[in-house]
Coordinates of C-alpha atoms in Angstrom, one line a residue:
Chain H
M1 CA 177.9 55.7 87.0
T2 CA 181.3 55.8 86.7
L3 CA 183.2 59.1 86.3
T4 CA 186.8 58.2 86.5
A5 CA 189.1 60.4 84.1
D6 CA 190.8 58.3 81.8
A7 CA 193.6 59.5 80.0
S8 CA 192.8 59.1 75.7
P9 CA 194.6 56.4 74.2
G10 CA 197.8 57.0 72.7
L11 CA 199.0 59.8 74.7
K12 CA 201.0 59.9 77.6
A13 CA 198.8 60.2 80.5
P14 CA 199.7 63.3 82.6
R15 CA 199.9 62.8 86.1
A16 CA 197.3 65.0 87.2
A17 CA 194.3 63.6 84.9
R18 CA 194.2 61.5 87.8
P19 CA 192.3 63.8 90.4
K20 CA 194.1 63.7 94.1
G21 CA 192.5 61.7 96.5
A22 CA 190.9 59.4 93.4
S23 CA 192.3 56.4 94.8
F24 CA 189.7 56.2 98.1
D25 CA 187.0 55.7 95.3
P26 CA 187.2 52.2 95.3
I27 CA 187.4 52.1 99.2
F28 CA 184.2 54.5 99.5
Q29 CA 182.2 52.9 96.6
A30 CA 182.9 49.3 98.8
L31 CA 182.1 50.9 101.9
C32 CA 178.4 51.9 100.4
F33 CA 178.2 48.7 99.0
S34 CA 178.6 46.9 102.5
A35 CA 176.4 49.0 103.9
A36 CA 173.7 48.1 101.6
T37 CA 174.6 44.6 102.0
A38 CA 174.2 45.0 105.4
L39 CA 170.4 45.8 105.2
L40 CA 170.3 42.7 102.9
A41 CA 172.1 40.5 105.5
A42 CA 170.0 42.0 108.3
L43 CA 166.8 40.7 106.6
G44 CA 168.3 37.4 105.8
G45 CA 169.6 37.3 109.5
V46 CA 166.1 37.6 110.8
I47 CA 164.7 34.7 108.6
V48 CA 167.8 32.4 109.2
T49 CA 167.7 33.6 113.4
L50 CA 163.6 32.2 113.4
A51 CA 164.3 29.2 111.1
I52 CA 166.6 28.1 113.0
G53 CA 165.5 29.2 116.3
G54 CA 162.0 27.9 115.7
W55 CA 163.0 24.5 113.5
P56 CA 162.9 22.6 117.0
A57 CA 159.1 23.3 117.6
F58 CA 158.2 22.2 114.0
Q59 CA 160.5 19.1 114.5
A60 CA 159.2 18.3 117.9
M61 CA 155.2 19.2 116.7
G62 CA 155.3 18.6 113.2
L63 CA 152.5 19.6 111.4
G64 CA 150.2 19.8 114.7
F65 CA 152.2 22.9 115.3
I66 CA 149.7 24.5 112.8
T67 CA 146.6 22.8 113.2
S68 CA 146.4 22.3 117.0
S69 CA 145.3 25.0 119.4
E70 CA 146.7 23.4 122.8
W71 CA 149.2 25.7 124.1
N72 CA 150.3 24.9 127.6
P73 CA 154.1 25.5 128.9
V74 CA 153.1 23.6 131.7
T75 CA 153.1 20.5 129.8
D76 CA 155.5 21.9 127.1
V77 CA 152.7 21.0 124.5
Y78 CA 152.3 24.1 122.1
G79 CA 150.2 24.5 119.0
A80 CA 149.9 27.3 117.1
A81 CA 146.6 27.6 115.7
G82 CA 145.0 30.0 118.1
P83 CA 147.5 32.9 117.8
L84 CA 147.3 32.2 113.7
V85 CA 143.8 32.6 113.2
G86 CA 143.6 35.5 115.8
T87 CA 146.3 37.1 113.7
I88 CA 144.7 36.8 110.6
L89 CA 140.8 37.3 112.1
T90 CA 141.9 40.6 113.8
A91 CA 143.9 42.0 110.6
A92 CA 141.2 41.0 108.3
L93 CA 138.3 42.7 110.4
A94 CA 140.3 45.5 111.0
L95 CA 141.0 45.8 107.1
A96 CA 137.3 45.5 106.5
F97 CA 136.3 48.5 109.2
S98 CA 139.4 50.5 108.2
L99 CA 138.9 50.2 104.0
P100 CA 136.0 51.9 103.5
V101 CA 137.0 55.2 105.8
A102 CA 140.2 55.1 104.4
F103 CA 138.9 55.6 101.1
G104 CA 136.2 57.9 102.2
V105 CA 138.8 60.1 103.7
A106 CA 141.4 60.3 100.6
I107 CA 138.7 60.7 98.5
F108 CA 137.0 63.6 100.6
L109 CA 140.1 65.3 100.8
V110 CA 141.1 65.1 97.3
E111 CA 137.6 65.6 96.0
F112 CA 135.0 67.2 98.2
C113 CA 137.1 69.2 100.7
P114 CA 137.0 73.0 100.7
T115 CA 140.8 74.1 99.8
V116 CA 140.6 75.7 103.5
L117 CA 140.5 72.4 105.1
R118 CA 142.8 70.2 102.8
R119 CA 146.1 71.2 104.1
P120 CA 145.0 70.9 108.0
I121 CA 143.1 67.6 108.1
G122 CA 145.8 66.0 105.4
T123 CA 148.8 67.4 108.0
A124 CA 146.4 65.9 110.6
V125 CA 146.1 62.5 109.0
E126 CA 149.6 62.5 108.3
L127 CA 150.6 63.2 112.0
L128 CA 148.5 60.7 113.4
A129 CA 150.0 58.0 111.5
G130 CA 152.9 58.4 113.5
I131 CA 151.8 57.8 116.5
P132 CA 153.6 55.0 118.4
S133 CA 150.7 52.2 118.7
I134 CA 151.2 52.0 122.6
V135 CA 149.6 55.0 122.8
Y136 CA 146.8 53.3 120.9
G137 CA 146.9 50.5 123.3
M138 CA 146.5 52.8 126.3
W139 CA 143.6 54.7 124.9
G140 CA 142.1 51.3 123.8
L141 CA 142.5 49.6 127.2
F142 CA 141.4 52.7 129.5
V143 CA 139.1 54.9 127.4
F144 CA 137.3 52.3 124.8
A145 CA 137.6 49.3 126.7
P146 CA 134.8 50.8 129.2
F147 CA 132.6 52.4 126.5
F148 CA 132.7 49.3 124.4
A149 CA 131.5 47.0 126.8
N150 CA 128.9 49.2 127.9
H151 CA 127.4 50.3 125.0
V152 CA 128.2 47.7 122.3
Q153 CA 129.0 44.5 123.8
M154 CA 126.2 44.8 126.7
P155 CA 123.4 45.7 124.5
L156 CA 124.2 43.2 121.2
M157 CA 124.3 40.3 123.9
M158 CA 121.0 41.6 125.6
A159 CA 119.8 41.7 122.2
A160 CA 120.7 38.7 120.8
P161 CA 117.9 36.2 120.8
P162 CA 118.7 32.7 122.9
G163 CA 120.1 29.9 120.6
S164 CA 120.6 31.7 117.4
L165 CA 123.9 32.3 115.6
M166 CA 124.3 35.8 116.8
E167 CA 124.0 34.8 120.5
K168 CA 127.0 32.3 119.5
L169 CA 128.8 35.0 117.9
V170 CA 128.3 37.4 120.8
T171 CA 129.1 35.5 124.0
G172 CA 132.2 36.3 126.3
I173 CA 132.7 38.4 129.1
P174 CA 131.6 42.0 128.7
N175 CA 134.7 43.6 129.4
G176 CA 135.3 45.4 126.8
T177 CA 138.3 43.5 125.3
G178 CA 138.4 40.8 123.1
I179 CA 139.2 39.8 118.8
L180 CA 136.5 42.7 118.0
A181 CA 137.5 45.2 120.8
A182 CA 141.5 44.4 119.2
A183 CA 139.9 44.6 115.4
I184 CA 138.7 48.0 116.1
I185 CA 141.9 49.6 117.5
L186 CA 143.7 48.0 114.9
A187 CA 141.5 49.4 112.3
I188 CA 141.7 53.0 113.9
M189 CA 145.4 52.6 113.9
I190 CA 145.6 51.7 110.2
L191 CA 143.3 54.2 109.1
P192 CA 145.3 57.5 109.1
F193 CA 148.4 55.5 107.6
M194 CA 145.8 54.2 104.6
A195 CA 144.4 57.4 104.1
A196 CA 147.3 59.4 103.7
M197 CA 148.8 56.7 101.1
L198 CA 145.6 56.6 99.2
R199 CA 145.4 60.6 99.1
E200 CA 149.0 60.7 98.0
L201 CA 148.0 58.0 95.1
L202 CA 144.5 60.1 94.1
L203 CA 146.7 63.4 94.0
T204 CA 148.8 61.3 91.1
V205 CA 146.0 61.6 89.0
P206 CA 146.7 63.9 86.0
P207 CA 143.9 66.7 86.5
Q208 CA 143.3 66.6 82.6
V209 CA 142.0 63.0 83.3
R210 CA 139.5 64.1 86.2
E211 CA 138.2 67.6 84.0
S212 CA 137.6 65.7 80.6
A213 CA 135.3 63.4 82.7
Y214 CA 133.4 66.3 84.5
G215 CA 133.5 67.9 80.7
L216 CA 131.5 64.9 79.7
G217 CA 128.9 66.0 82.4
A218 CA 129.8 63.3 84.9
T219 CA 129.0 63.6 88.5
R220 CA 132.1 63.1 91.3
L221 CA 130.7 59.6 92.4
E222 CA 131.2 58.6 88.2
V223 CA 134.5 60.6 88.1
V224 CA 136.1 58.5 91.3
S225 CA 134.4 55.4 90.3
S226 CA 135.3 55.4 86.7
V227 CA 138.1 57.4 86.3
T228 CA 140.7 58.4 89.5
L229 CA 140.0 54.8 91.5
P230 CA 140.5 52.9 88.1
Y231 CA 143.5 55.2 87.3
V232 CA 145.5 54.4 90.3
R233 CA 143.7 50.4 91.1
S234 CA 147.3 48.6 91.2
G235 CA 149.0 51.2 93.7
A236 CA 145.4 51.2 95.7
I237 CA 145.8 47.5 96.0
G238 CA 149.5 47.9 97.1
A239 CA 148.3 50.5 99.7
V240 CA 145.5 48.5 101.2
M241 CA 148.6 45.4 101.6
L242 CA 150.5 47.6 103.1
G243 CA 148.3 48.6 105.6
L244 CA 147.2 44.9 106.1
G245 CA 150.9 44.3 106.8
R246 CA 151.0 46.6 109.8
A247 CA 147.7 45.2 111.0
L248 CA 149.3 41.2 110.7
G249 CA 152.4 42.5 112.7
E250 CA 151.0 45.3 114.9
T251 CA 152.2 44.6 118.3
M252 CA 151.8 46.5 121.5
A253 CA 147.9 48.0 121.0
V254 CA 146.6 44.3 120.3
T255 CA 148.5 43.0 123.2
F256 CA 146.9 45.4 125.3
I257 CA 143.6 44.8 124.5
I258 CA 142.8 41.3 122.9
G259 CA 142.8 39.5 126.4
N260 CA 145.7 37.2 125.7
S261 CA 144.2 33.9 125.9
H262 CA 145.4 30.9 124.3
G263 CA 143.2 28.7 122.1
F264 CA 141.0 29.5 119.9
P265 CA 138.3 32.2 119.7
A266 CA 134.9 31.2 120.3
S267 CA 133.0 34.2 119.4
I268 CA 134.1 37.8 118.7
F269 CA 133.9 38.9 122.3
D270 CA 135.6 36.2 123.4
S271 CA 139.9 37.2 124.2
G272 CA 142.3 35.6 122.4
S273 CA 146.0 36.1 121.2
T274 CA 148.1 37.0 117.9
I275 CA 151.4 35.8 116.9
A276 CA 152.8 39.1 117.9
S277 CA 151.0 39.6 121.2
T278 CA 152.3 35.8 122.1
I279 CA 155.4 36.7 121.4
A280 CA 155.4 39.8 123.2
N281 CA 153.8 38.7 126.5
E282 CA 155.4 35.1 126.9
F283 CA 159.3 35.5 125.2
T284 CA 161.2 36.9 128.4
E285 CA 159.0 34.3 130.7
A286 CA 160.0 31.3 128.3
T287 CA 162.1 29.1 130.7
S288 CA 162.1 25.6 128.2
V289 CA 163.9 25.3 125.1
A290 CA 160.7 24.0 123.9
H291 CA 158.8 27.4 124.8
T292 CA 161.3 29.8 123.3
S293 CA 161.3 27.5 120.0
S294 CA 157.8 27.5 120.1
L295 CA 157.8 31.6 120.0
L296 CA 160.6 31.6 117.2
A297 CA 158.5 29.3 115.2
L298 CA 155.5 31.7 115.5
G299 CA 157.8 34.7 114.7
L300 CA 158.8 32.6 111.7
M301 CA 155.1 32.3 110.4
L302 CA 154.4 35.7 111.0
F303 CA 157.6 36.5 108.7
V304 CA 156.5 34.6 106.0
I305 CA 152.7 35.6 106.3
T306 CA 153.9 39.5 106.3
F307 CA 156.6 39.3 104.0
A308 CA 154.3 37.7 101.1
V309 CA 151.9 40.2 101.7
L310 CA 154.4 43.5 101.9
G311 CA 156.2 42.5 99.1
L312 CA 153.0 41.8 97.0
A313 CA 152.2 45.7 98.0
R314 CA 155.8 46.7 97.0
L315 CA 155.5 45.2 93.7
L316 CA 152.2 46.6 93.3
I317 CA 152.9 49.9 94.1
G318 CA 156.3 50.3 92.3
R319 CA 159.1 52.3 92.9
S320 CA 157.5 55.8 92.2
Q321 CA 155.3 56.1 95.9
H322 CA 155.9 55.8 99.1
Chain S
M1 CA 113.0 68.6 83.0
K2 CA 115.5 66.2 84.3
S3 CA 115.4 62.6 83.2
A4 CA 114.7 59.8 85.8
R5 CA 118.7 59.0 84.9
A6 CA 119.6 62.0 85.6
I7 CA 117.7 62.2 89.0
Q8 CA 119.1 58.9 89.8
R9 CA 122.7 59.8 89.0
Q10 CA 122.4 63.1 91.4
I11 CA 120.9 60.9 94.4
A12 CA 123.9 58.3 94.1
N13 CA 126.1 61.0 93.9
G14 CA 124.7 63.1 97.0
I15 CA 124.7 59.8 99.3
F16 CA 128.6 59.4 98.1
A17 CA 129.5 62.8 98.9
V18 CA 127.4 62.7 102.5
G19 CA 128.9 59.1 103.0
C20 CA 132.6 60.7 102.2
Y21 CA 132.1 63.6 104.7
L22 CA 130.5 61.7 106.9
V23 CA 133.8 58.8 107.4
T24 CA 135.8 62.0 107.3
F25 CA 134.1 63.1 110.5
V26 CA 133.8 60.2 112.2
A27 CA 137.9 59.2 111.5
L28 CA 138.8 62.7 112.8
A29 CA 136.4 62.1 115.7
F30 CA 137.9 59.0 116.8
L31 CA 141.7 60.6 116.3
A32 CA 140.4 63.3 118.6
A33 CA 139.3 61.6 121.1
I34 CA 142.4 59.9 121.3
L35 CA 144.6 63.1 121.6
W36 CA 142.1 64.0 124.2
S37 CA 142.2 61.4 126.5
L38 CA 145.9 61.4 126.4
V39 CA 145.8 65.5 127.4
K40 CA 143.4 65.1 130.0
Q41 CA 145.2 61.9 131.7
G42 CA 148.7 63.0 131.1
V43 CA 149.0 66.5 131.8
G44 CA 147.7 65.9 135.1
G45 CA 150.9 63.2 136.1
L46 CA 153.4 65.5 134.4
D47 CA 155.6 67.3 137.1
L48 CA 158.8 68.1 137.8
A49 CA 159.1 64.9 139.8
V50 CA 158.6 63.0 136.8
F51 CA 162.0 64.4 135.0
T52 CA 164.3 64.1 137.9
K53 CA 163.2 60.9 139.9
D54 CA 163.5 57.1 139.2
T55 CA 160.8 55.2 138.4
P56 CA 159.4 54.1 141.7
A57 CA 158.0 50.9 143.7
P58 CA 154.4 51.2 143.8
G59 CA 152.7 53.5 146.3
S60 CA 156.2 55.6 146.7
E61 CA 156.8 58.8 144.7
G62 CA 158.8 58.8 141.7
G63 CA 159.2 59.7 138.0
L64 CA 160.7 58.6 134.6
R65 CA 164.2 59.8 134.6
N66 CA 166.1 56.5 134.1
A67 CA 163.3 55.5 131.5
I68 CA 163.8 58.5 129.5
L69 CA 167.5 58.7 130.0
G70 CA 167.6 55.3 128.5
S71 CA 165.4 56.3 125.8
L72 CA 167.4 59.0 124.9
M73 CA 170.6 56.9 124.9
M74 CA 169.7 54.0 123.1
C75 CA 168.0 56.5 120.4
A76 CA 171.0 58.5 120.1
L77 CA 173.3 54.9 119.7
G78 CA 170.6 53.6 117.4
M79 CA 170.3 56.9 115.1
T80 CA 174.3 57.1 114.8
A81 CA 174.5 53.7 113.7
A82 CA 171.5 53.9 111.3
L83 CA 172.7 57.4 109.9
I84 CA 176.1 55.7 108.8
I85 CA 174.4 52.7 107.2
G86 CA 171.0 54.2 105.9
V87 CA 173.1 57.1 104.2
L88 CA 176.1 55.0 102.6
A89 CA 173.5 52.6 101.6
G90 CA 171.0 55.4 100.4
T91 CA 174.2 56.6 98.0
W92 CA 175.0 52.9 97.0
L93 CA 171.7 52.9 95.8
A94 CA 171.5 56.3 94.1
E95 CA 175.2 56.3 92.9
Y96 CA 176.7 53.1 92.0
A97 CA 174.0 50.1 91.9
G98 CA 172.8 51.7 88.8
D99 CA 170.0 49.0 86.6
S100 CA 171.9 46.5 88.5
K101 CA 170.1 43.0 89.6
Y102 CA 171.4 43.6 93.0
G103 CA 170.7 46.9 93.4
A104 CA 167.3 46.0 92.8
V105 CA 167.1 43.3 95.0
V106 CA 168.5 45.6 97.8
R107 CA 165.8 48.3 96.7
F108 CA 163.2 45.7 97.6
L109 CA 164.3 44.2 100.6
N110 CA 165.0 47.2 102.3
D111 CA 161.2 48.6 101.5
V112 CA 160.1 45.5 102.8
L113 CA 162.0 45.8 105.5
L114 CA 161.1 49.5 106.2
S115 CA 157.7 47.8 107.2
A116 CA 158.5 44.4 108.5
P117 CA 157.1 44.1 111.9
S118 CA 159.0 45.3 114.4
I119 CA 158.8 42.5 117.1
L120 CA 160.3 40.3 114.4
I121 CA 163.3 42.9 114.4
G122 CA 163.5 42.6 118.2
L123 CA 163.9 38.6 118.0
F124 CA 166.6 38.8 115.7
I125 CA 168.7 41.0 117.6
Y126 CA 168.1 38.8 120.6
G127 CA 169.2 36.0 118.7
I128 CA 172.4 37.2 117.4
L129 CA 172.8 39.7 120.3
V130 CA 171.2 38.9 123.5
S131 CA 171.3 35.3 123.5
P132 CA 175.0 34.3 122.5
F133 CA 176.3 37.1 124.7
G134 CA 174.5 36.1 127.8
G135 CA 172.5 39.3 128.8
F136 CA 169.7 41.7 127.9
S137 CA 171.6 45.3 127.5
G138 CA 171.3 48.6 126.1
Y139 CA 173.2 48.3 123.0
A140 CA 170.9 45.4 121.9
G141 CA 168.1 47.6 122.3
A142 CA 169.8 50.7 120.6
A143 CA 171.3 47.5 117.7
A144 CA 167.4 46.9 116.9
L145 CA 166.6 50.6 117.0
A146 CA 169.1 50.7 114.3
L147 CA 167.5 48.3 112.1
L148 CA 164.2 50.1 112.5
A149 CA 165.6 53.2 111.4
A150 CA 168.1 52.4 108.8
P151 CA 165.9 51.4 106.0
V152 CA 163.8 54.7 106.1
I153 CA 166.9 56.6 106.2
T154 CA 168.3 54.4 103.1
R155 CA 165.0 55.3 101.2
A156 CA 165.3 59.0 102.1
T157 CA 168.7 59.1 101.1
E158 CA 168.5 57.4 97.5
D159 CA 164.8 59.4 96.8
V160 CA 166.9 62.6 97.5
L161 CA 170.3 61.9 95.5
R162 CA 168.5 60.9 92.8
L163 CA 166.7 64.3 92.3
Q164 CA 170.4 65.8 92.4
P165 CA 170.9 67.1 88.8
G166 CA 173.5 65.0 86.7
A167 CA 174.8 68.5 85.7
L168 CA 176.1 68.6 89.8
R169 CA 177.8 65.6 89.3
E170 CA 179.2 66.6 85.8
S171 CA 180.8 70.2 87.2
A172 CA 182.3 68.6 90.5
V173 CA 184.3 66.1 88.2
A174 CA 185.0 68.1 85.6
L175 CA 186.8 70.3 88.4
G176 CA 189.0 67.3 89.1
T177 CA 187.4 66.3 92.2
P178 CA 187.3 62.4 92.8
L179 CA 184.5 60.8 92.7
W180 CA 183.8 59.9 96.6
R181 CA 184.8 64.0 97.2
T182 CA 182.0 64.7 94.8
I183 CA 179.4 62.7 96.8
L184 CA 180.7 64.1 100.0
S185 CA 181.2 67.8 99.6
V186 CA 178.5 68.2 96.8
L187 CA 175.6 65.5 96.5
W188 CA 175.1 65.1 100.3
R189 CA 175.8 68.7 100.7
S190 CA 173.0 69.4 98.8
A191 CA 170.6 66.7 99.5
S192 CA 171.0 67.4 103.3
G193 CA 168.0 68.5 104.0
G194 CA 166.1 65.8 102.6
I195 CA 168.4 63.5 104.2
L196 CA 167.5 65.3 107.6
T197 CA 163.8 64.9 106.9
G198 CA 163.9 61.3 107.0
A199 CA 166.1 61.2 109.7
L200 CA 163.5 62.9 111.7
L201 CA 161.2 60.5 110.3
A202 CA 163.0 57.4 111.6
F203 CA 163.9 59.2 114.7
A204 CA 159.9 59.8 115.1
R205 CA 159.5 55.6 114.5
I206 CA 161.9 54.9 116.7
T207 CA 160.9 56.9 119.8
G208 CA 157.7 55.0 120.3
E209 CA 159.2 51.4 119.9
T210 CA 158.1 49.1 122.2
A211 CA 157.7 45.5 120.6
P212 CA 161.5 45.1 120.1
L213 CA 163.1 46.6 123.2
L214 CA 160.9 44.1 125.3
F215 CA 163.4 41.5 124.9
T216 CA 166.4 43.3 123.8
A217 CA 167.4 46.1 126.6
L218 CA 164.4 44.8 128.7
N219 CA 164.2 47.1 131.7
N220 CA 166.0 48.6 134.4
Q221 CA 164.1 50.1 137.3
F222 CA 167.6 52.0 138.6
F223 CA 169.5 55.3 137.3
S224 CA 172.3 53.5 135.1
L225 CA 174.4 55.0 132.4
N226 CA 175.6 51.6 132.0
M227 CA 174.5 50.1 128.6
S228 CA 175.9 47.1 128.9
K229 CA 173.5 46.3 131.0
P230 CA 169.4 45.7 130.7
T231 CA 168.2 49.6 130.1
A232 CA 165.3 51.4 130.8
S233 CA 163.2 52.8 128.0
L234 CA 160.3 55.2 128.2
P235 CA 158.1 52.7 126.2
V236 CA 158.6 49.5 128.0
V237 CA 158.1 51.6 131.2
I238 CA 154.7 52.8 129.8
Y239 CA 153.9 49.4 129.1
Q240 CA 154.6 47.6 132.0
Y241 CA 152.8 50.4 134.3
A242 CA 149.8 50.6 132.2
L243 CA 149.2 47.3 132.7
S244 CA 149.6 47.2 136.5
A245 CA 147.3 47.2 139.4
Y246 CA 148.3 50.8 140.7
D247 CA 147.1 54.4 140.4
D248 CA 150.1 55.7 140.7
W249 CA 151.8 53.8 138.0
R250 CA 149.1 54.3 135.7
R251 CA 149.3 57.7 136.1
L252 CA 153.0 57.6 135.2
A253 CA 152.4 55.5 132.6
W254 CA 149.8 58.2 131.0
A255 CA 152.2 60.9 131.8
G256 CA 155.0 59.0 129.6
A257 CA 152.4 58.2 126.7
L258 CA 151.8 62.0 126.6
L259 CA 155.5 62.6 126.5
I260 CA 156.4 60.1 123.4
A261 CA 153.2 61.3 121.3
V262 CA 154.3 65.0 122.0
T263 CA 157.8 64.6 121.0
V264 CA 156.8 62.1 118.1
L265 CA 154.4 64.7 116.8
A266 CA 157.0 67.7 117.3
V267 CA 159.7 65.9 115.5
T268 CA 157.3 64.8 112.7
I269 CA 156.2 68.7 112.8
I270 CA 159.6 69.5 112.2
A271 CA 160.7 67.2 109.7
R272 CA 157.5 68.7 107.5
I273 CA 159.0 72.1 107.6
V274 CA 162.4 70.8 107.0
A275 CA 161.2 69.0 104.1
R276 CA 159.2 72.0 102.7
E277 CA 162.3 74.8 103.2
P278 CA 163.6 76.0 99.9
R279 CA 167.2 74.2 99.3
R280 CA 170.0 76.2 100.2
S281 CA 171.3 78.1 96.8

C-alpha cells in the first residue's frame, strides 16, 4: 500500500502537499523490511549452520552415518540410525495414541459439551497446551514411570508367552522408562495442542451446514463423520501434522524418560534415544570435532524432517487459522 | 416402530457419544494428575529460601535466586529484541508486503519458524554466537529466546494490523500525517491490545524453554549479573537438579517447576483477558 500524497500533474506542487516528516517514510519501510528479512535470514542461518557444522560427519561416515547404529564417542564412530529410528518411532506412536483422543476431545467440546462446561474445559485444554515440556518430563520420570513399570510393564512381561512375538516386543528392564513410555508422555504433551487446534477448526463450520444435516435426521455421529470432518479435512490434516512436528522436535520431556541409550531399540520397553535428546545430552560434553559434527549432522536431519512436516502442515492449514 | 437400520444408527451414535465423553475424561484426568503432582511435590519445597538463596551444593541449604534472576534477565532482553523485530516484521507483512512473492515467503517461513524445534535454534545460536566468540553467555541465551519469541509476535502483529479498518489509515493520511507516523501513532496504538496478547504468549513460550539454553547460556552456580558469562536459568537448573541423585536438589527442582508452571499459566490467562477486552475507543 502506498499512500504518499502526490501533487496533481500540471499544477505547481505546494510545499505542504508532502507531509512534514515524510522523508522518514522510506527509512521506516526499510526498517520494517529488514526486520522481516532478519527472520528469513534466521531460518536460513539455522540450515546453513547445521549443514556447515555437520558436513565433516557426512563426509567421514558417508551413507553409513544414516544406516549404522553404532554411536561410540570413544572410538569416534558415529551412526545416526538409532536416534533417527527412535525419533520417528516415538513420534509415530505418540501421534497414534493422541490422535483419537484429540479428535474426541475436540468433537466433545463442539458437539456434546453442555454449554456451562464448554468454556472451562476449552480454556483448560488451551492453558495446558502452554505448559513447558520440562514439567511434562519431570512428571513423566517421577510420577508416570513408577506407575508404568508396576502396572503396565510388569504385567505385560509376565503375561507374554515365552518365545512369542509379544515377548520379543516387551522385553527390557521394567523401570518405567523407554520408547513406549516416552511416546505416551509425548502423546499427553501434544494432546492439548492438537485438541485446541481441532476445536478451533470445527468451530469454523458454518452452523447452517450442521443444522441442515440435523434437519435431514442425521445422528451426531453422521453429522460429524459426513459433514463437519469433511468440511475441515485439509485443516485437520494440517493440525495433526503440526502435532507430529512437535513430537518430532520435542526435547526435554523425551530426554527425561527415553532412557538415553544409543543404538537400535530392541523392543518397545527398551531404552532408546531421539535426535533431539541425543543433542541435548551430549552437545556440551562433545570434545572431539567428529562428535560435535555428528551432533550437528543429526540436527540437520531433524531440521529437514520437521521442515518438511511443518511446511506441509502450514500449506494445508492455510492462512485463516493458527 | 423403528426399523433395524434406525436402531443400528442409534447404537452407533451412542457408542460414539460415550467414546467422546470417555476420551475427554481420560485427557482431563491425565492433565489434572500432572497439575496435582506439580502442586503436591512443589509446594513443600517453596519457601523464602528459594527466592533469597542461590543454588546450593548437594546437602547444603539453598534456593533458586540466581536461576530466577538469570531467567528474568535473559527473558527480558530476549523479549525486548523479539518485540522490536517482531513488531517491525509484522508491520512490514501487514502494511508493505501486500501480495508480493517475497511477503508470501516471509509469511510462510515465519510460520515454520514458529513451530520449529527449539533445540535447533539453540544449535544455530551456538554456531553464530557461542563457538566463534569463545564462550557460553547470557547474551547468547537471550538471543536464542528472542528468536523463539519473535515469530509469535510477528504473527500476532500482522494478524491484528490486518484487522484495522482501512478508513483508519486513510483518515490519518488525509490529515497530512506521513505514513510512518500513521503506523506509529494510529495503527500500532489501536492494535496495541492484540500486540500485547502476542507478546504475552511469546513470553509464556520462552519462560519454560530449556533445550536452547543448554548450550547457549549453559549454567552458573553463583549469583551473577554479568550476562557476558555463563548464566543460570530456572529451566536448566530444574533439568540438572531433577536428574540428580540428591533429594534436596530434586525438591528444589519441583519447586522450580511449580514456579515456572504457575508463571506460564498466569501469563497465558492474562493474555486471554487482554485479548478479550474491548478495544479502547
